[in-house]
Coordinates of C-alpha atoms and ligand atoms in Angstrom, one line a residue:
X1 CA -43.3 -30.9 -32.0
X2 CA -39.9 -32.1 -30.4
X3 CA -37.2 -28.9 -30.2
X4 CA -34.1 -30.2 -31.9
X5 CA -31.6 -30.6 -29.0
X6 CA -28.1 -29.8 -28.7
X7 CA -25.9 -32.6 -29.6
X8 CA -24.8 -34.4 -26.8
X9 CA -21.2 -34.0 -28.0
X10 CA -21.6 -30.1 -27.6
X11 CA -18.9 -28.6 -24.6
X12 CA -21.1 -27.2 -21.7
X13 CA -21.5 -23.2 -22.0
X14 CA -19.1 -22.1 -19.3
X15 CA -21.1 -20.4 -16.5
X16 CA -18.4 -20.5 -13.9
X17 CA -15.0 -19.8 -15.4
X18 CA -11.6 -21.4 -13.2
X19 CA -11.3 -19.4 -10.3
X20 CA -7.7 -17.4 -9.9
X21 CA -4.9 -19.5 -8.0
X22 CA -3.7 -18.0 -5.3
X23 CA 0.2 -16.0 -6.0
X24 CA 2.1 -17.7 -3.4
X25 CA 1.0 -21.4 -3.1
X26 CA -1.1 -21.9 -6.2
X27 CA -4.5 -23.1 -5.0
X28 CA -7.6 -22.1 -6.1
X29 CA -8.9 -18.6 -4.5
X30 CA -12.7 -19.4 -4.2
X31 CA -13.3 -17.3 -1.2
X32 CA -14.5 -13.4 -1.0
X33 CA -12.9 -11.5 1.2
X34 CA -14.5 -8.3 0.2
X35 CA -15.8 -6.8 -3.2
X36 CA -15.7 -3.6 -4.1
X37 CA -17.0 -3.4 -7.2
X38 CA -15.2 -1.8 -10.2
X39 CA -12.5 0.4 -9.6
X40 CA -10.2 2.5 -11.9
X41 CA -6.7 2.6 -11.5
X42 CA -5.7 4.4 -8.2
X43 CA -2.7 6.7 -10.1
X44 CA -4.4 7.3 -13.1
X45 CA -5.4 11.2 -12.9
X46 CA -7.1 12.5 -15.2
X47 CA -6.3 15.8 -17.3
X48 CA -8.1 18.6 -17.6
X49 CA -7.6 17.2 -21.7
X50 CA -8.9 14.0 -20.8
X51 CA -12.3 15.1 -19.1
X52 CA -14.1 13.7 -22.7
X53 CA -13.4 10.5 -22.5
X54 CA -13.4 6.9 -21.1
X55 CA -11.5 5.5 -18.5
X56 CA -11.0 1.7 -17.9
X57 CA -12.3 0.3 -15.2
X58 CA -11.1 -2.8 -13.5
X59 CA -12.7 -5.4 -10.8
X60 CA -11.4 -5.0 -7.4
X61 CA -12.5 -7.9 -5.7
X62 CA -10.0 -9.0 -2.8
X63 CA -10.0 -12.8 -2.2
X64 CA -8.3 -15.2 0.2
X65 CA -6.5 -18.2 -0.1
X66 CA -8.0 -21.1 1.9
X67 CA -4.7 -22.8 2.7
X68 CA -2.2 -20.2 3.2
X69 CA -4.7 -18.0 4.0
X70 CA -3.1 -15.1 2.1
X71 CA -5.4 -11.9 1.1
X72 CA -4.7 -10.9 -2.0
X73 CA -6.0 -9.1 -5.6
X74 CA -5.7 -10.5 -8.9
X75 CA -3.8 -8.9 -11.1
X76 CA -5.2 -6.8 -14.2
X77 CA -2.7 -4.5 -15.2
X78 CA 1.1 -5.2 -15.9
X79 CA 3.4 -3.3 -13.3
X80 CA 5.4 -1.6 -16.0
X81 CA 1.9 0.5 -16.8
X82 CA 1.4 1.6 -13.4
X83 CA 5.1 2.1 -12.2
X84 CA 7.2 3.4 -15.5
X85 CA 6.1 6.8 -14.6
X86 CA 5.0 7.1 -10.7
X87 CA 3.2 10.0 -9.5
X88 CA 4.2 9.4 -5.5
X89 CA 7.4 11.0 -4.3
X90 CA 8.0 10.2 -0.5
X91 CA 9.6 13.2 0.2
X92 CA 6.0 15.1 0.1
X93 CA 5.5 13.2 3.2
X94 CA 7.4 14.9 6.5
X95 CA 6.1 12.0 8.9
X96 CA 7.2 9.8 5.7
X97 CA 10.8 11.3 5.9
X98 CA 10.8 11.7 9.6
X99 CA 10.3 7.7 10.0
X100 CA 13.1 6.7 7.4
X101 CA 15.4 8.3 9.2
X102 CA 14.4 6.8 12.7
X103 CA 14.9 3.3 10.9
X104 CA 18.0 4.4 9.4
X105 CA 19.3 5.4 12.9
X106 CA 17.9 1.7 14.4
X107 CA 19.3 0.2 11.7
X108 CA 22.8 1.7 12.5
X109 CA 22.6 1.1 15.7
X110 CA 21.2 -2.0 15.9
X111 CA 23.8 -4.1 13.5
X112 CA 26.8 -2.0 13.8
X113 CA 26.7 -0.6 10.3
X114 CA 29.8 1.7 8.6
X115 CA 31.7 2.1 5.8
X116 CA 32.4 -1.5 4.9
X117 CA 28.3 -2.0 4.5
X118 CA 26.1 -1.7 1.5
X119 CA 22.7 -1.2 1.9
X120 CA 20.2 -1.4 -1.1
X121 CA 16.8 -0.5 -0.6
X122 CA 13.8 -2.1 -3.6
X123 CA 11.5 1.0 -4.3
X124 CA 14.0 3.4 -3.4
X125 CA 11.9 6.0 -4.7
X126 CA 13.5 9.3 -4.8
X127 CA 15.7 8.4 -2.0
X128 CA 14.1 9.2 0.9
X129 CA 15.2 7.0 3.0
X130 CA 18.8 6.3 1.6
X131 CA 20.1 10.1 2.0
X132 CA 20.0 9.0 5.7
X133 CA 22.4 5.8 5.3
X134 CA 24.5 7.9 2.6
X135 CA 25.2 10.4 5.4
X136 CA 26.6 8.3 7.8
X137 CA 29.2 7.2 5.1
X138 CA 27.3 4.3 4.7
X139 CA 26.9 2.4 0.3
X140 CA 23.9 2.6 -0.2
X141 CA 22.3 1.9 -3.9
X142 CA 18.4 2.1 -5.1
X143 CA 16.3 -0.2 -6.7
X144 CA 13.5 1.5 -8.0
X145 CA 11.3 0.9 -11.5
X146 CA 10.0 4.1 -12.0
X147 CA 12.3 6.4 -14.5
X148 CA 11.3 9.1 -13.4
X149 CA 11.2 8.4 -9.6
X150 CA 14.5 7.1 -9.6
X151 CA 16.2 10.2 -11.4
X152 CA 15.1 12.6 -8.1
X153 CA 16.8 10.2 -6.2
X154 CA 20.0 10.7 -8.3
X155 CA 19.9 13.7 -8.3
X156 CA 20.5 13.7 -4.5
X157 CA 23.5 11.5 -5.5
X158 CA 21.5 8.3 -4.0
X159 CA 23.2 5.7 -7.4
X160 CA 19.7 4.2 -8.4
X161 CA 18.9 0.9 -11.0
X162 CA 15.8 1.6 -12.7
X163 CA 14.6 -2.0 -12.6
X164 CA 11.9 -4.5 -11.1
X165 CA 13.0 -6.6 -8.9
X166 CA 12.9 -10.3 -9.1
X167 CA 15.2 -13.3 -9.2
X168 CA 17.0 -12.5 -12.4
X169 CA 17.3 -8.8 -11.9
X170 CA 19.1 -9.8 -8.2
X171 CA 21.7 -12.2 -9.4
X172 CA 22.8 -9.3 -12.1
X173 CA 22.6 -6.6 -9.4
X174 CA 25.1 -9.0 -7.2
X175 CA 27.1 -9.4 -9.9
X176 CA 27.8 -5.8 -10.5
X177 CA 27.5 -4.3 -7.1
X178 CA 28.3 -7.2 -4.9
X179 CA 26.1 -8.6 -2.2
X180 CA 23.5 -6.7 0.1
X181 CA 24.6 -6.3 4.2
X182 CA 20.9 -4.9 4.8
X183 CA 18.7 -5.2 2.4
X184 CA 15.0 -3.7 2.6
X185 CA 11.9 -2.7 0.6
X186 CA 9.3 -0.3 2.6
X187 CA 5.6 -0.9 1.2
X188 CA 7.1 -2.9 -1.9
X189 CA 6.1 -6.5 -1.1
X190 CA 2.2 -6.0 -1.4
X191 CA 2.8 -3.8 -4.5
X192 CA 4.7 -7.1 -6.5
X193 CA 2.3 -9.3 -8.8
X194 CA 5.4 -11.9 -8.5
X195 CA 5.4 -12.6 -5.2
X196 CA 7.6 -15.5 -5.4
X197 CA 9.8 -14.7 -7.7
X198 CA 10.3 -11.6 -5.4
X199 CA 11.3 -13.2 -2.7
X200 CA 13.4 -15.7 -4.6
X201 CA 15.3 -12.7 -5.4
X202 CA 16.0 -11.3 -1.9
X203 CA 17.5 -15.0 -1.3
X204 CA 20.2 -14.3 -3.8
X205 CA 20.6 -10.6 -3.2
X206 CA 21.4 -10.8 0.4
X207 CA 24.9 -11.8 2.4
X208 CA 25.7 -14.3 4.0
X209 CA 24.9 -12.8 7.6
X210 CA 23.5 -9.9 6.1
X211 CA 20.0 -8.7 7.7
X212 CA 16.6 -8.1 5.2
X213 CA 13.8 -6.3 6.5
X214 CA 10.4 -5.5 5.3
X215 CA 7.6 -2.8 5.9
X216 CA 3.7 -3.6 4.2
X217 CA 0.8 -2.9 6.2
X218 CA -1.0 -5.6 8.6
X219 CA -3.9 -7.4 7.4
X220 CA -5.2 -7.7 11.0
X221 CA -5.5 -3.9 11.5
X222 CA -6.7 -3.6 7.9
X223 CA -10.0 -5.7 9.8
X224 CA -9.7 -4.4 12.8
X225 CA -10.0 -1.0 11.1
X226 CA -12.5 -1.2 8.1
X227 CA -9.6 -0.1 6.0
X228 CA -10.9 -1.4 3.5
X229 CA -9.6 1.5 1.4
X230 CA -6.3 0.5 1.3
X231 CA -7.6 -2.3 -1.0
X232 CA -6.3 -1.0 -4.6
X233 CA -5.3 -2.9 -7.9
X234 CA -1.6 -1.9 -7.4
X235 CA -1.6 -3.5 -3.6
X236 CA -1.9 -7.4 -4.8
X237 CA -1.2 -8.6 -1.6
X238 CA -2.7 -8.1 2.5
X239 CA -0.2 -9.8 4.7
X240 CA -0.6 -11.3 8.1
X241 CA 1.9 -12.4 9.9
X242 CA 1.4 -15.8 10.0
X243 CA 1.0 -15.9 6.1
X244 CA 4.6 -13.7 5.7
X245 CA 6.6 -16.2 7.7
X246 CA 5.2 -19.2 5.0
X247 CA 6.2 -16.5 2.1
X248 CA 10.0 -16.1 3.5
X249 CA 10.2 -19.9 5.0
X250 CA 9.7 -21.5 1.5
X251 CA 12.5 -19.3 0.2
X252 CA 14.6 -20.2 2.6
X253 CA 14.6 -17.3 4.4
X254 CA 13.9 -16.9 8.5
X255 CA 11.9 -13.9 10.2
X256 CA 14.0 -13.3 13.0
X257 CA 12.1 -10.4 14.8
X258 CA 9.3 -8.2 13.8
X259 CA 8.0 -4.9 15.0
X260 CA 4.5 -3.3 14.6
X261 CA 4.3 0.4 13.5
X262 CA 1.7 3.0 13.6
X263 CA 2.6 3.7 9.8
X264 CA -0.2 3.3 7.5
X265 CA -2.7 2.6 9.8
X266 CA -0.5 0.1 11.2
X267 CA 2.3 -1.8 10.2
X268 CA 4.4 -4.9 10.4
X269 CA 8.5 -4.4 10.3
X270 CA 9.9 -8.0 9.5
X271 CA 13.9 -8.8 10.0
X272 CA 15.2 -11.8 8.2
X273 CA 18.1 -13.7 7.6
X274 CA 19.1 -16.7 5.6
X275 CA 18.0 -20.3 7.1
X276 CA 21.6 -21.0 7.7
X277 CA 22.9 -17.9 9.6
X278 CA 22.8 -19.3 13.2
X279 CA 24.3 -15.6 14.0
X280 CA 20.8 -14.1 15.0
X281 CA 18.3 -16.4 17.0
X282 CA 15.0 -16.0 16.7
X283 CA 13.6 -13.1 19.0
X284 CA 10.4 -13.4 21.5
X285 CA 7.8 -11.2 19.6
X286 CA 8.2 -13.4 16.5
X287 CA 6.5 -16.7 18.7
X288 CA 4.3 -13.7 20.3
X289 CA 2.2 -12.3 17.2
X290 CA 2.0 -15.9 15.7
X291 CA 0.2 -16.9 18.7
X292 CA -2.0 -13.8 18.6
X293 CA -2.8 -13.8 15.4
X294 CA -3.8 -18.1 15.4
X295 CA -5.6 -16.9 18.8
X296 CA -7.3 -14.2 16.8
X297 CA -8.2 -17.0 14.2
X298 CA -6.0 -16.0 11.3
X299 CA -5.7 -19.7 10.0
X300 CA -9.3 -20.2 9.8
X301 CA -11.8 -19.2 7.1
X302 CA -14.7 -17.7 9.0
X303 CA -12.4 -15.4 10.5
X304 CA -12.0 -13.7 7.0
X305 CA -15.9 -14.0 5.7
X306 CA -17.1 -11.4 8.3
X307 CA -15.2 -8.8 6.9
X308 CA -17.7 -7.3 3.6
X309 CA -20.7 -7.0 5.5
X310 CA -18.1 -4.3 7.9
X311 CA -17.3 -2.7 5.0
X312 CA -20.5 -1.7 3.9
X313 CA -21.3 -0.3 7.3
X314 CA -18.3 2.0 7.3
X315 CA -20.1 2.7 3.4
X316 CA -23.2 3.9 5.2
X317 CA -21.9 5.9 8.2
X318 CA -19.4 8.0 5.5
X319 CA -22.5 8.6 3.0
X320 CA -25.4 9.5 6.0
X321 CA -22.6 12.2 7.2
X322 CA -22.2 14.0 3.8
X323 CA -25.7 13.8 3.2
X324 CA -26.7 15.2 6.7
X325 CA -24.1 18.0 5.5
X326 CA -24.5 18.8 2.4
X327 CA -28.4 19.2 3.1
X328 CA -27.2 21.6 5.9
X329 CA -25.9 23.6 3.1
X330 CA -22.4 23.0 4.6
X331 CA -19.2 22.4 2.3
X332 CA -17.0 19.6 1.8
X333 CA -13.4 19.7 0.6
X334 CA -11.0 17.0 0.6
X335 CA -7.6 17.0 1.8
X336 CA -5.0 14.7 -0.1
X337 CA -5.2 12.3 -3.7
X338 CA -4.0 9.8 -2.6
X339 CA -4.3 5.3 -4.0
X340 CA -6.4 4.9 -0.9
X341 CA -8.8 8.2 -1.5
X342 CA -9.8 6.7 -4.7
X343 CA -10.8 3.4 -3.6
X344 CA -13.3 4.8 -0.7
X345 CA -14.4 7.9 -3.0
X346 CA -15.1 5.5 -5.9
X347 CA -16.7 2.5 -3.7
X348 CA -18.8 5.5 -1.8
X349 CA -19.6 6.8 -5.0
X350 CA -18.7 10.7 -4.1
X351 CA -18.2 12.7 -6.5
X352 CA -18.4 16.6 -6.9
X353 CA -21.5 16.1 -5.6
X354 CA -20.0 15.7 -1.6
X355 CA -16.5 17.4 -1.9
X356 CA -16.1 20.7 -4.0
X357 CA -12.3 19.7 -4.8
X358 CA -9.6 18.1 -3.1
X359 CA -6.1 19.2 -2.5
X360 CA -2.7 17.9 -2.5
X361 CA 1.2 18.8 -1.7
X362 CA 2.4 16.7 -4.8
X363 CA 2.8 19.2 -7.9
X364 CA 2.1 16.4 -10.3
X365 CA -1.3 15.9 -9.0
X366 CA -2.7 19.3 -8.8
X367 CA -4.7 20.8 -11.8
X368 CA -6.1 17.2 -12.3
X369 CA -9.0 15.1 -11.4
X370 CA -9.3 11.7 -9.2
X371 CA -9.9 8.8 -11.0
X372 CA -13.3 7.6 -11.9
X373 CA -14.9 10.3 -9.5
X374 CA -13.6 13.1 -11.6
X375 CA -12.9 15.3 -8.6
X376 CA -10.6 18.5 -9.3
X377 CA -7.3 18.4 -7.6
X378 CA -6.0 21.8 -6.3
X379 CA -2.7 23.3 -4.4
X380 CA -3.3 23.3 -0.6
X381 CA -3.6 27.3 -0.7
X382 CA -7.3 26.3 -1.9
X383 CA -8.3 25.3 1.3
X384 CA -7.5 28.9 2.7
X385 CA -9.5 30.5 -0.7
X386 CA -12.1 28.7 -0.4
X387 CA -12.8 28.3 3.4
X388 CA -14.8 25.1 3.5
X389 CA -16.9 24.0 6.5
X390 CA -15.1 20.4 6.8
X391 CA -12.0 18.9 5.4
X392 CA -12.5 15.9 4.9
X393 CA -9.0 14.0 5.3
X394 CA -8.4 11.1 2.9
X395 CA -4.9 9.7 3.5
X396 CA -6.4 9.6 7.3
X397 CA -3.1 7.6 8.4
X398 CA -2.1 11.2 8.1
X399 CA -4.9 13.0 10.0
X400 CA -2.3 14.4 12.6
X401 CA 0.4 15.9 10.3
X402 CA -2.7 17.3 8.1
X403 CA -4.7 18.5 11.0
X404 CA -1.1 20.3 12.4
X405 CA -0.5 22.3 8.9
X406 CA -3.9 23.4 8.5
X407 CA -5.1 24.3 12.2
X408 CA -5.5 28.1 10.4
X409 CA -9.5 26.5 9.3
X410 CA -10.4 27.2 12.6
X411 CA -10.3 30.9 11.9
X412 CA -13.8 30.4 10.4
X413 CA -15.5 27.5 12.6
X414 CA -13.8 24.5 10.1
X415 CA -13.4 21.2 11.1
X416 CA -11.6 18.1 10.3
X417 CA -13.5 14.8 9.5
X418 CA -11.8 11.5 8.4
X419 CA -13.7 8.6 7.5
X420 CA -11.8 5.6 8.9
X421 CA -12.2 3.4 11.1
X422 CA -15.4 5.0 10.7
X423 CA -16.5 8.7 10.3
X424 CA -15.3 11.1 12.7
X425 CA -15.3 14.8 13.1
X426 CA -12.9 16.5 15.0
Ligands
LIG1 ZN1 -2.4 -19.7 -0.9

């Protein structure tokens, strides 16, 4: 008995949807760079109210491009959910603070800034950084999308847009305000979905000879580091240098120097300038790290395919530590909520089950849970209540500054732990 067969004008059942094109030069991304599963959103805490129900939960599967080579995220969620109402003020951060100013006083120094200068800074956040500028009699205004965010910053009488920046939004701010002498955006150009659109934008905001300059963490210490838990949905985008200089070139736009920072488990500092300002040449370090990085193969594929099976290593050395403790009968609390805590406690799958509670400095965090792991979130004063065996530090690009305000757990035999580049107790 023949089976009636599907006509042959039927479409194919699609097994193997498009994959995503890549948000700078459009080709298709059909290379892993590392997938970690499903992931909620890294800001999302929970309320005690909440505990009952569902949360969404989101792919967060980091790919890279094969021709431009950029590392990047797709995106799921439209910025105007995650950044209306932002639960991360930089001024909980001292060594946060402490390194604004230092720029601000570079900055200064560096290009002759005063009174007849304007700086704007994109993601001003609650003016952190622009208090410094504003003191030295300096203009200063704020671009910064979350409300609420952006009404601190006013309140320190930093003048702040509540926008997202893009093309459009730039040619109205220049409009109003006029053009931008220095114009910068710390740890905002992995966070935009719009990437060039973005950068399109800082082409029309800036001056003629005025100077832009750019902070986002470096994709080769990301490897070099297994941080693989700075992979969240809200960071679309992992930079190397080489792939940041293609960004700004196609937008006319020239890198004209770049630094690399310790800040967030190390960081690239870009400077550039429009194509046709022939006032600052091209410094030494910029020829420098291209060649390291092309040395280090950051144009090639391979280079990028060895990274997952790293990750999952770190995975196994963080797990076999809690479970060698917490079958020692020792306890575990964590120090800090922050984007980067939920992607390792979520990937490791650690839950209440390793770490009693976590605690954070940010009021708008404490008395609620982590995302997906469900993890209570308590003031700091916690830690000296409860008295835990090891503190396990999650924002560990802030191990120091942590270890420093809590030395008093050594008053009952506690010790520090953080978990990257791999598990360390200290
Ligand atoms: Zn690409």
């Amino acid at each position: 008995m023949a089976q009636a067969s599907p006509e042959p004008s039927e479409p194919p059942i699609e097994t193997n949807p498009a994959p995503p094109a890549c948000r700078f030069c459009g080709h298709p991304l059909e290379t892993t760079f590392v997938d970690l599963g499903m992931s909620p959103l890294c800001q999302t805490h929970i309320s005690e109210a909440q505990l009952g129900e569902m949360e969404p939960f989101y792919p967060l599967h980091a790919r890279v491009c094969s021709r431009c080579f950029l590392v990047q995220l797709e995106e799921f969620v439209a910025p105007d959910d995650i950044f209306t109402e932002y639960a991360y003020f930089s001024s909980y951060s001292d060594s946060w603070v402490a390194h604004a100013r230092r720029y601000c006083e570079m900055m200064r120094e560096r290009f002759s800034l005063g009174a007849k200068h304007r700086v704007v800074e994109i993601a001003s956040n609650d003016g952190y950084l622009l208090q410094h500028f504003k003191d030295m009699g300096i203009g200063v205004l704020g671009v910064e999308p979350a409300a609420n965010v952006a009404a601190a910053a006013e309140k320190k009488g930093i003048p702040s847009q509540v926008v997202f920046f893009g093309e459009h939004t730039a040619r109205e701010l220049r409009e109003r305000f006029g053009p931008a002498d220095v114009l910068l955006g710390n740890n905002v150009l992995a966070h935009v979905p719009e990437l060039n659109d973005f950068v399109a934008g800082m082409k029309v905001l800036l001056a003629d000879d005025g100077v832009l300059t750019m902070e986002f963490p470096h994709l080769e210490r990301l490897m070099a580091e297994n941080q693989f838990d700075t992979i969240y949905h809200e960071h679309f985008s992992y930079f190397s240098f080489y792939t940041v200089e293609q960004v700004f070139a196609a937008h006319g736009l020239v890198l004209f120097d770049v630094e690399e920072l310790p800040t967030h488990g190390g960081s690239l500092r870009i400077f550039g300038r429009h194509a046709e300002d022939s006032s600052k040449p091209v410094g030494p370090r910029v020829a420098a790290l291209r060649e390291r990085e092309l040395a280090a193969g950051f144009a090639q594929l391979e280079t990028y395919g060895a990274f997952e099976e790293q990750v999952k290593e770190t995975k196994r050395g963080i797990l076999e530590f809690l479970i060698t403790a917490r079958r020692a009968g020792k306890s575990v609390a964590g120090y800090g909520a922050p984007g980067k805590g939920n992607t390792l406690l979520n990937y490791c799958g650690i839950r209440t089950d390793f770490l009693d509670f976590t605690v954070d400095r940010n009021p708008y965090k404490q008395g609620k849970f982590t995302p997906g792991t469900r993890i209570p979130i308590l003031p700091p004063e916690a830690i000296h209540e409860q008295r835990p065996d090891y503190v396990f530090i999650l924002p560990w690009n802030l191990k120091d500054e942590i270890a420093a305000q809590c030395t008093f757990i050594r008053e009952w035999g506690g010790q520090f732990v953080v978990p990257i580049p791999t598990i360390k107790v200290f």
